[in-house]
Short mmCIF file of C-alpha atoms and ligand atoms in Angstrom, two decimals:
data_model
loop_
_atom_site.label_atom_id
_atom_site.label_comp_id
_atom_site.label_asym_id
_atom_site.label_seq_id
_atom_site.Cartn_x
_atom_site.Cartn_y
_atom_site.Cartn_z
CA MET A 1 170.74 47.95 51.53
CA SER A 2 170.46 50.49 54.31
CA ILE A 3 168.91 53.86 53.57
CA GLU A 4 171.02 56.64 55.04
CA LYS A 5 169.02 58.96 57.24
CA LYS A 6 169.29 62.65 56.51
CA PRO A 7 170.37 64.85 59.44
CA GLU A 8 167.50 66.83 60.97
CA ILE A 9 168.42 70.39 60.13
CA LEU A 10 166.53 71.86 63.10
CA SER A 11 168.62 69.84 65.58
CA LEU A 12 171.93 71.23 64.34
CA SER A 13 173.83 74.05 66.02
CA GLU A 14 174.95 76.87 63.76
CA ASP A 15 178.55 75.58 63.96
CA GLU A 16 177.53 72.03 63.04
CA LEU A 17 175.50 73.33 60.13
CA ALA A 18 178.44 75.48 58.97
CA ALA A 19 180.81 72.48 59.12
CA LEU A 20 178.48 70.40 56.94
CA LEU A 21 177.96 73.22 54.44
CA ILE A 22 181.69 73.96 54.19
CA ALA A 23 182.47 70.26 53.69
CA ASP A 24 180.11 70.36 50.69
CA GLY A 25 181.80 73.44 49.25
CA HIS A 26 179.40 76.15 50.43
CA LYS A 27 180.29 79.43 52.12
CA LYS A 28 180.24 79.62 55.91
CA PHE A 29 177.92 82.67 56.04
CA ARG A 30 175.15 80.53 54.51
CA ALA A 31 174.89 78.68 57.81
CA GLN A 32 173.83 81.82 59.68
CA GLN A 33 171.30 82.70 56.99
CA VAL A 34 169.70 79.25 57.12
CA PHE A 35 169.87 79.15 60.92
CA GLN A 36 168.01 82.46 61.13
CA TRP A 37 165.28 81.31 58.75
CA LEU A 38 164.72 78.25 60.89
CA HIS A 39 165.21 79.46 64.45
CA LEU A 40 164.42 83.18 64.30
CA LYS A 41 161.74 83.39 61.60
CA GLN A 42 160.48 79.82 61.96
CA VAL A 43 160.29 79.35 58.20
CA PHE A 44 160.69 75.67 57.30
CA ASP A 45 159.91 75.80 53.58
CA VAL A 46 163.22 76.31 51.73
CA ARG A 47 161.42 77.93 48.80
CA LYS A 48 160.38 80.73 51.13
CA MET A 49 164.00 81.38 52.21
CA THR A 50 164.20 84.26 49.77
CA ASN A 51 167.88 85.21 50.12
CA LEU A 52 169.03 81.71 49.09
CA LYS A 53 169.62 80.79 45.44
CA GLY A 54 167.57 78.03 43.82
CA ASP A 55 170.43 75.54 43.50
CA PHE A 56 171.38 76.04 47.16
CA GLN A 57 167.72 75.50 48.13
CA ASP A 58 167.81 72.24 46.12
CA TYR A 59 170.99 71.19 47.91
CA LEU A 60 169.40 71.84 51.35
CA THR A 61 166.31 69.82 50.47
CA GLU A 62 168.45 66.96 49.20
CA LYS A 63 170.85 66.94 52.13
CA PHE A 64 168.69 67.59 55.23
CA ALA A 65 165.41 66.52 56.81
CA PHE A 66 163.21 69.54 57.49
CA PRO A 67 160.69 69.78 60.36
CA ASP A 68 157.80 67.45 59.79
CA PHE A 69 154.99 67.73 62.31
CA ARG A 70 151.27 68.09 62.40
CA ILE A 71 149.12 69.72 65.02
CA LEU A 72 146.27 67.26 65.41
CA ASN A 73 144.24 69.18 67.90
CA GLU A 74 143.93 72.56 69.58
CA VAL A 75 141.87 73.17 72.70
CA LYS A 76 141.44 76.71 73.98
CA SER A 77 140.33 77.44 77.50
CA PRO A 78 137.16 79.49 77.67
CA SER A 79 138.26 80.88 81.03
CA ASP A 80 141.95 81.85 80.96
CA GLN A 81 143.38 82.15 77.38
CA THR A 82 145.49 79.03 77.82
CA ALA A 83 145.59 76.54 74.98
CA LYS A 84 146.77 73.00 74.55
CA TYR A 85 148.19 71.48 71.36
CA LEU A 86 148.51 67.87 70.34
CA PHE A 87 151.57 67.44 68.11
CA ASP A 88 152.23 64.40 65.98
CA PHE A 89 155.76 63.43 64.97
CA ALA A 90 155.41 60.41 62.69
CA GLY A 91 153.18 58.57 65.16
CA LYS A 92 154.78 59.91 68.34
CA GLN A 93 152.25 62.23 69.90
CA VAL A 94 152.88 64.81 72.59
CA GLU A 95 151.05 67.69 74.16
CA SER A 96 152.28 71.23 74.73
CA VAL A 97 150.61 74.11 76.50
CA TRP A 98 150.39 77.85 75.75
CA LEU A 99 150.28 79.81 79.01
CA PRO A 100 149.79 83.57 78.72
CA TYR A 101 150.41 85.69 81.82
CA GLU A 102 150.13 89.43 82.18
CA ASN A 103 153.88 90.08 82.10
CA ARG A 104 155.24 87.01 80.33
CA GLN A 105 154.37 84.38 77.76
CA SER A 106 155.18 80.87 78.90
CA ILE A 107 154.93 77.56 77.18
CA CYS A 108 155.22 74.06 78.59
CA ILE A 109 156.75 71.48 76.26
CA SER A 110 157.30 67.73 76.21
CA VAL A 111 160.54 65.79 75.82
CA GLN A 112 159.17 62.27 75.47
CA SER A 113 156.00 60.75 74.05
CA GLY A 114 154.47 59.36 77.23
CA CYS A 115 156.84 58.76 80.13
CA SER A 116 158.81 55.76 81.33
CA LEU A 117 158.01 56.74 84.93
CA ASP A 118 154.65 56.41 86.57
CA CYS A 119 153.95 59.07 89.19
CA SER A 120 150.63 58.17 90.72
CA PHE A 121 149.15 61.68 90.38
CA CYS A 122 150.10 62.08 86.70
CA ALA A 123 148.03 61.17 83.65
CA THR A 124 151.10 60.98 81.38
CA GLY A 125 152.52 58.05 83.32
CA LYS A 126 149.37 56.04 82.55
CA ILE A 127 149.65 56.15 78.76
CA ALA A 128 151.95 54.10 76.54
CA PHE A 129 155.55 55.24 76.44
CA LYS A 130 156.58 55.81 72.83
CA GLY A 131 160.11 57.09 73.36
CA ASN A 132 162.33 60.14 73.30
CA LEU A 133 161.81 63.13 71.07
CA THR A 134 164.71 64.48 69.03
CA ALA A 135 165.89 68.04 69.66
CA ALA A 136 164.11 69.05 66.44
CA GLN A 137 160.84 67.58 67.71
CA ILE A 138 161.19 69.36 71.06
CA LEU A 139 161.88 72.63 69.21
CA SER A 140 159.02 72.09 66.79
CA GLN A 141 156.59 72.48 69.69
CA VAL A 142 158.11 75.88 70.53
CA TYR A 143 158.19 77.09 66.94
CA GLY A 144 154.84 75.52 66.08
CA MET A 145 153.13 77.49 68.85
CA GLN A 146 155.10 80.67 68.09
CA GLN A 147 153.86 80.49 64.47
CA ILE A 148 150.25 80.55 65.71
CA TYR A 149 150.53 83.62 67.93
CA ASP A 150 151.87 87.17 67.49
CA ARG A 151 152.87 87.33 71.13
CA ARG A 152 156.56 86.53 71.66
CA ILE A 153 157.38 83.54 73.85
CA THR A 154 159.49 84.65 76.84
CA ASN A 155 159.58 81.57 79.09
CA VAL A 156 159.90 77.88 78.28
CA VAL A 157 159.43 75.09 80.79
CA PHE A 158 160.37 71.51 79.99
CA MET A 159 157.64 70.18 82.21
CA GLY A 160 155.21 68.51 79.83
CA MET A 161 155.30 64.82 79.01
CA GLY A 162 158.41 62.88 79.95
CA GLU A 163 161.51 63.15 82.08
CA PRO A 164 164.06 65.59 80.54
CA PHE A 165 167.03 63.88 82.21
CA TYR A 166 166.11 60.58 80.52
CA ASN A 167 166.52 62.50 77.26
CA TYR A 168 169.32 64.73 78.48
CA ASP A 169 171.27 65.43 75.28
CA ASN A 170 168.23 66.35 73.21
CA ALA A 171 166.65 68.44 75.98
CA ILE A 172 169.83 70.47 76.54
CA ARG A 173 170.42 70.80 72.80
CA ALA A 174 166.88 72.15 72.34
CA ALA A 175 167.39 74.60 75.23
CA ASP A 176 170.69 75.79 73.71
CA LEU A 177 169.00 76.37 70.36
CA ILE A 178 166.08 78.44 71.69
CA ALA A 179 168.56 80.52 73.71
CA HIS A 180 170.85 81.07 70.71
CA GLN A 181 171.44 84.73 69.84
CA HIS A 182 170.70 84.11 66.15
CA GLY A 183 167.49 82.29 67.03
CA MET A 184 164.73 83.19 69.49
CA ASN A 185 167.36 84.44 71.94
CA ILE A 186 165.26 83.51 74.97
CA SER A 187 167.05 84.32 78.22
CA ARG A 188 168.65 81.22 79.74
CA ARG A 189 167.22 82.17 83.12
CA ARG A 190 163.76 81.89 81.61
CA ILE A 191 164.24 78.31 80.48
CA THR A 192 163.49 75.67 83.10
CA LEU A 193 164.20 71.95 83.03
CA SER A 194 162.14 69.93 85.43
CA THR A 195 163.29 66.58 86.76
CA SER A 196 161.66 64.04 89.02
CA GLY A 197 165.10 63.49 90.60
CA VAL A 198 167.26 61.58 88.12
CA LEU A 199 170.53 61.89 90.01
CA PRO A 200 172.99 61.16 87.16
CA GLY A 201 171.29 63.87 85.08
CA ILE A 202 171.37 66.35 87.97
CA LYS A 203 175.08 65.64 88.48
CA ARG A 204 175.81 66.16 84.81
CA PHE A 205 173.73 69.36 84.72
CA ILE A 206 175.74 70.82 87.60
CA GLU A 207 179.13 69.55 86.39
CA GLU A 208 178.49 71.09 82.99
CA LYS A 209 177.46 74.35 84.70
CA GLN A 210 174.27 74.51 82.67
CA PRO A 211 172.77 78.01 82.90
CA TYR A 212 169.12 76.92 82.87
CA ARG A 213 166.85 76.80 85.88
CA LEU A 214 166.44 73.46 87.51
CA ALA A 215 163.08 72.47 88.99
CA LEU A 216 163.15 69.40 91.20
CA SER A 217 159.75 67.71 91.40
CA LEU A 218 159.89 66.83 95.05
CA HIS A 219 156.21 66.34 95.97
CA ALA A 220 157.04 64.62 99.29
CA VAL A 221 159.77 64.99 101.90
CA PHE A 222 159.45 61.63 103.64
CA SER A 223 160.69 58.59 101.75
CA ASP A 224 157.71 56.33 102.50
CA LYS A 225 155.28 58.96 101.23
CA ARG A 226 157.39 59.77 98.21
CA ARG A 227 157.69 56.11 97.30
CA GLU A 228 153.90 55.89 97.37
CA ILE A 229 153.44 58.62 94.79
CA MET A 230 156.67 58.56 92.72
CA ASP A 231 158.33 55.38 91.50
CA ILE A 232 161.62 57.24 90.89
CA GLU A 233 162.11 57.21 94.67
CA GLU A 234 163.00 53.49 94.43
CA LYS A 235 165.89 54.33 92.16
CA PHE A 236 167.14 57.66 93.47
CA SER A 237 166.00 58.60 96.93
CA PHE A 238 165.16 62.26 97.38
CA GLU A 239 167.52 62.42 100.36
CA GLU A 240 170.43 61.32 98.20
CA VAL A 241 169.45 63.91 95.59
CA LEU A 242 169.03 66.73 98.12
CA GLU A 243 172.30 65.85 99.87
CA TYR A 244 174.09 66.01 96.54
CA LEU A 245 172.49 69.37 95.78
CA ARG A 246 173.44 70.67 99.23
CA GLU A 247 177.09 69.77 98.65
CA HIS A 248 177.09 71.41 95.23
CA ARG A 249 174.73 74.33 95.78
CA GLY A 250 177.69 76.73 95.68
CA GLU A 251 178.33 75.74 92.06
CA MET A 252 174.85 76.86 91.06
CA GLN A 253 173.55 80.38 90.68
CA GLN A 254 171.33 82.21 93.11
CA GLY A 255 167.71 81.51 92.15
CA GLN A 256 168.62 78.62 89.85
CA LEU A 257 167.03 75.89 91.94
CA MET A 258 163.32 75.39 92.58
CA PHE A 259 161.23 72.71 94.21
CA GLU A 260 157.92 71.71 92.68
CA TYR A 261 155.44 70.41 95.19
CA ILE A 262 152.03 69.07 94.19
CA MET A 263 149.57 69.40 97.05
CA ILE A 264 147.42 66.30 97.50
CA ASP A 265 144.72 66.21 100.11
CA GLY A 266 145.37 63.81 102.99
CA ILE A 267 148.81 62.85 101.69
CA ASN A 268 151.55 65.47 101.74
CA ILE A 269 150.23 68.66 103.35
CA TYR A 270 150.48 67.92 107.06
CA PRO A 271 152.43 70.20 109.43
CA ASP A 272 155.36 67.71 109.45
CA ASP A 273 155.51 67.97 105.65
CA ALA A 274 155.59 71.77 105.82
CA ARG A 275 158.34 71.71 108.46
CA GLU A 276 160.60 69.32 106.50
CA LEU A 277 159.94 71.02 103.18
CA ALA A 278 160.85 74.39 104.73
CA ARG A 279 164.03 72.94 106.23
CA TRP A 280 165.26 71.62 102.89
CA ALA A 281 164.18 74.73 100.97
CA LYS A 282 166.17 76.97 103.33
CA LEU A 283 169.18 74.68 103.35
CA LEU A 284 169.30 74.68 99.56
CA ARG A 285 168.06 78.25 99.02
CA ALA A 286 165.33 76.89 96.78
CA LYS A 287 162.10 78.63 95.93
CA VAL A 288 159.05 76.40 96.35
CA ASN A 289 156.31 76.23 93.72
CA LEU A 290 153.19 74.83 95.30
CA ILE A 291 150.85 73.24 92.79
CA PRO A 292 147.47 72.25 94.18
CA MET A 293 146.35 68.98 92.57
CA ASN A 294 144.19 70.04 89.66
CA THR A 295 141.41 67.58 89.80
CA GLU A 296 140.38 64.22 91.17
CA PHE A 297 142.74 61.65 89.73
CA ASN A 298 143.61 58.07 90.64
CA GLY A 299 141.76 58.39 93.96
CA MET A 300 143.62 61.58 94.90
CA HIS A 301 142.01 64.90 95.62
CA ARG A 302 142.70 68.60 95.53
CA PRO A 303 142.87 70.11 99.03
CA SER A 304 140.39 72.79 100.05
CA GLU A 305 141.41 76.43 99.51
CA GLU A 306 141.78 76.76 103.28
CA LYS A 307 144.25 73.85 103.48
CA ILE A 308 146.19 75.18 100.50
CA TYR A 309 146.50 78.58 102.14
CA ASP A 310 147.44 77.07 105.48
CA PHE A 311 150.26 74.96 104.01
CA TRP A 312 151.60 77.95 102.10
CA ARG A 313 151.45 80.08 105.25
CA GLN A 314 153.47 77.52 107.22
CA LEU A 315 156.27 77.78 104.66
CA VAL A 316 156.23 81.56 104.42
CA GLU A 317 156.29 81.91 108.21
CA ARG A 318 159.54 79.93 108.10
CA ASP A 319 160.99 82.47 105.65
CA VAL A 320 160.69 80.25 102.60
CA VAL A 321 159.97 81.85 99.24
CA ALA A 322 156.86 79.88 98.32
CA VAL A 323 154.48 80.56 95.48
CA ASN A 324 151.04 79.08 95.31
CA ARG A 325 150.78 78.53 91.57
CA LYS A 326 147.27 78.87 90.37
CA SER A 327 146.39 76.04 88.04
CA PRO A 328 146.20 77.52 84.58
CA ALA A 329 144.83 75.34 81.78
CA LYS A 330 142.92 73.27 84.31
CA ASP A 331 139.72 73.20 82.29
CA ILE A 332 141.49 71.93 79.16
CA GLN A 333 143.38 69.11 80.88
CA GLY A 334 146.59 71.04 80.26
CA ALA A 335 147.72 71.65 83.81
CA CYS A 336 150.56 69.89 85.59
CA GLY A 337 150.13 66.13 85.57
CA MET A 338 147.17 66.19 83.20
CA LEU A 339 148.84 65.70 79.80
CA ALA A 340 147.75 62.41 78.38
CA GLY A 341 147.33 63.02 74.67
CA ARG A 342 143.59 62.76 74.78
CA ASN A 343 141.68 64.58 72.11
CA HIS A 344 139.49 67.08 73.92
CA ALA A 345 137.08 68.61 71.54
S1 SF4 B 1 155.02 63.67 86.62
FE1 SF4 B 1 156.62 63.81 85.04
S2 SF4 B 1 158.05 62.14 85.58
FE2 SF4 B 1 156.11 61.68 86.66
S3 SF4 B 1 154.97 60.32 85.23
FE3 SF4 B 1 154.32 62.45 84.84
S4 SF4 B 1 155.61 63.14 83.13
FE4 SF4 B 1 156.61 61.32 84.04
#
């Protein structure tokens, strides 16, 4: 006998929720009420949904699975207010990072537990891959962190553990739900999906005219170098990806495309790298986020401040919009490429 799984209520759009409620004889307006409790107020206990009658609360509990997560660990940075959270979803663990800035509140969330790829500079790629998260589990990281803080989240980056385009449907569904006007209503231009270059996902993203920002984790602009540090290069070469983006750049919005570029000493910050990176960035009108490697990892090193500045200068002198991202959350192992689900006390 198979046990039927209840639908996860947090994964449903308002329309899907309404359709299910109506099919069971309930009024359509109930869907908006429930949706707002979940996505706007982040209340997951039906008994606390005070404008719903008791029998309707019973029906919801019977019919749907409600968010079920635990935060196993919290590590706060003593130096920069950032914090890292270890979420557990029935044995699938992921990390998420709280990143306060002066004029915005960002968070970085995960889409998979571990990652099926293995970029050589990234700690996530070294741990066991436990699979995709559901949209509800992706959202639970957002809402779980929002419940902790008074400060409203303004920016969400899908740049934690995992490759969003290997979990495309759930990642886009989660983005749609946090942007929903009856939910957190986060501006779509402040939601960023980051991909290592999964071409079928990029094609779909553009064909569907998704409104979110797209960050391409480039990290090298010569195929031999890129193959050395990113195994995705074997499957989808960056040249194929960039050529596709060049052909379709007109279908994207101004400012929608970014390159992420991790700076690794002795590997990808030579003058040739700067020249090629600048050429592609200008061709594709892409802003470049430079991310100095955060620490020593897997035999790779962070460049000196002088080298970091010099590489940045070479891009800017070629009229590229390049930002040298500081490395927030560095001291709590929460910066780019450092999420590995370790418990840091
Ligand atoms: S950098 Fe991203 S794609 Fe590469 S192993 Fe880490 S999580 Fe996966």
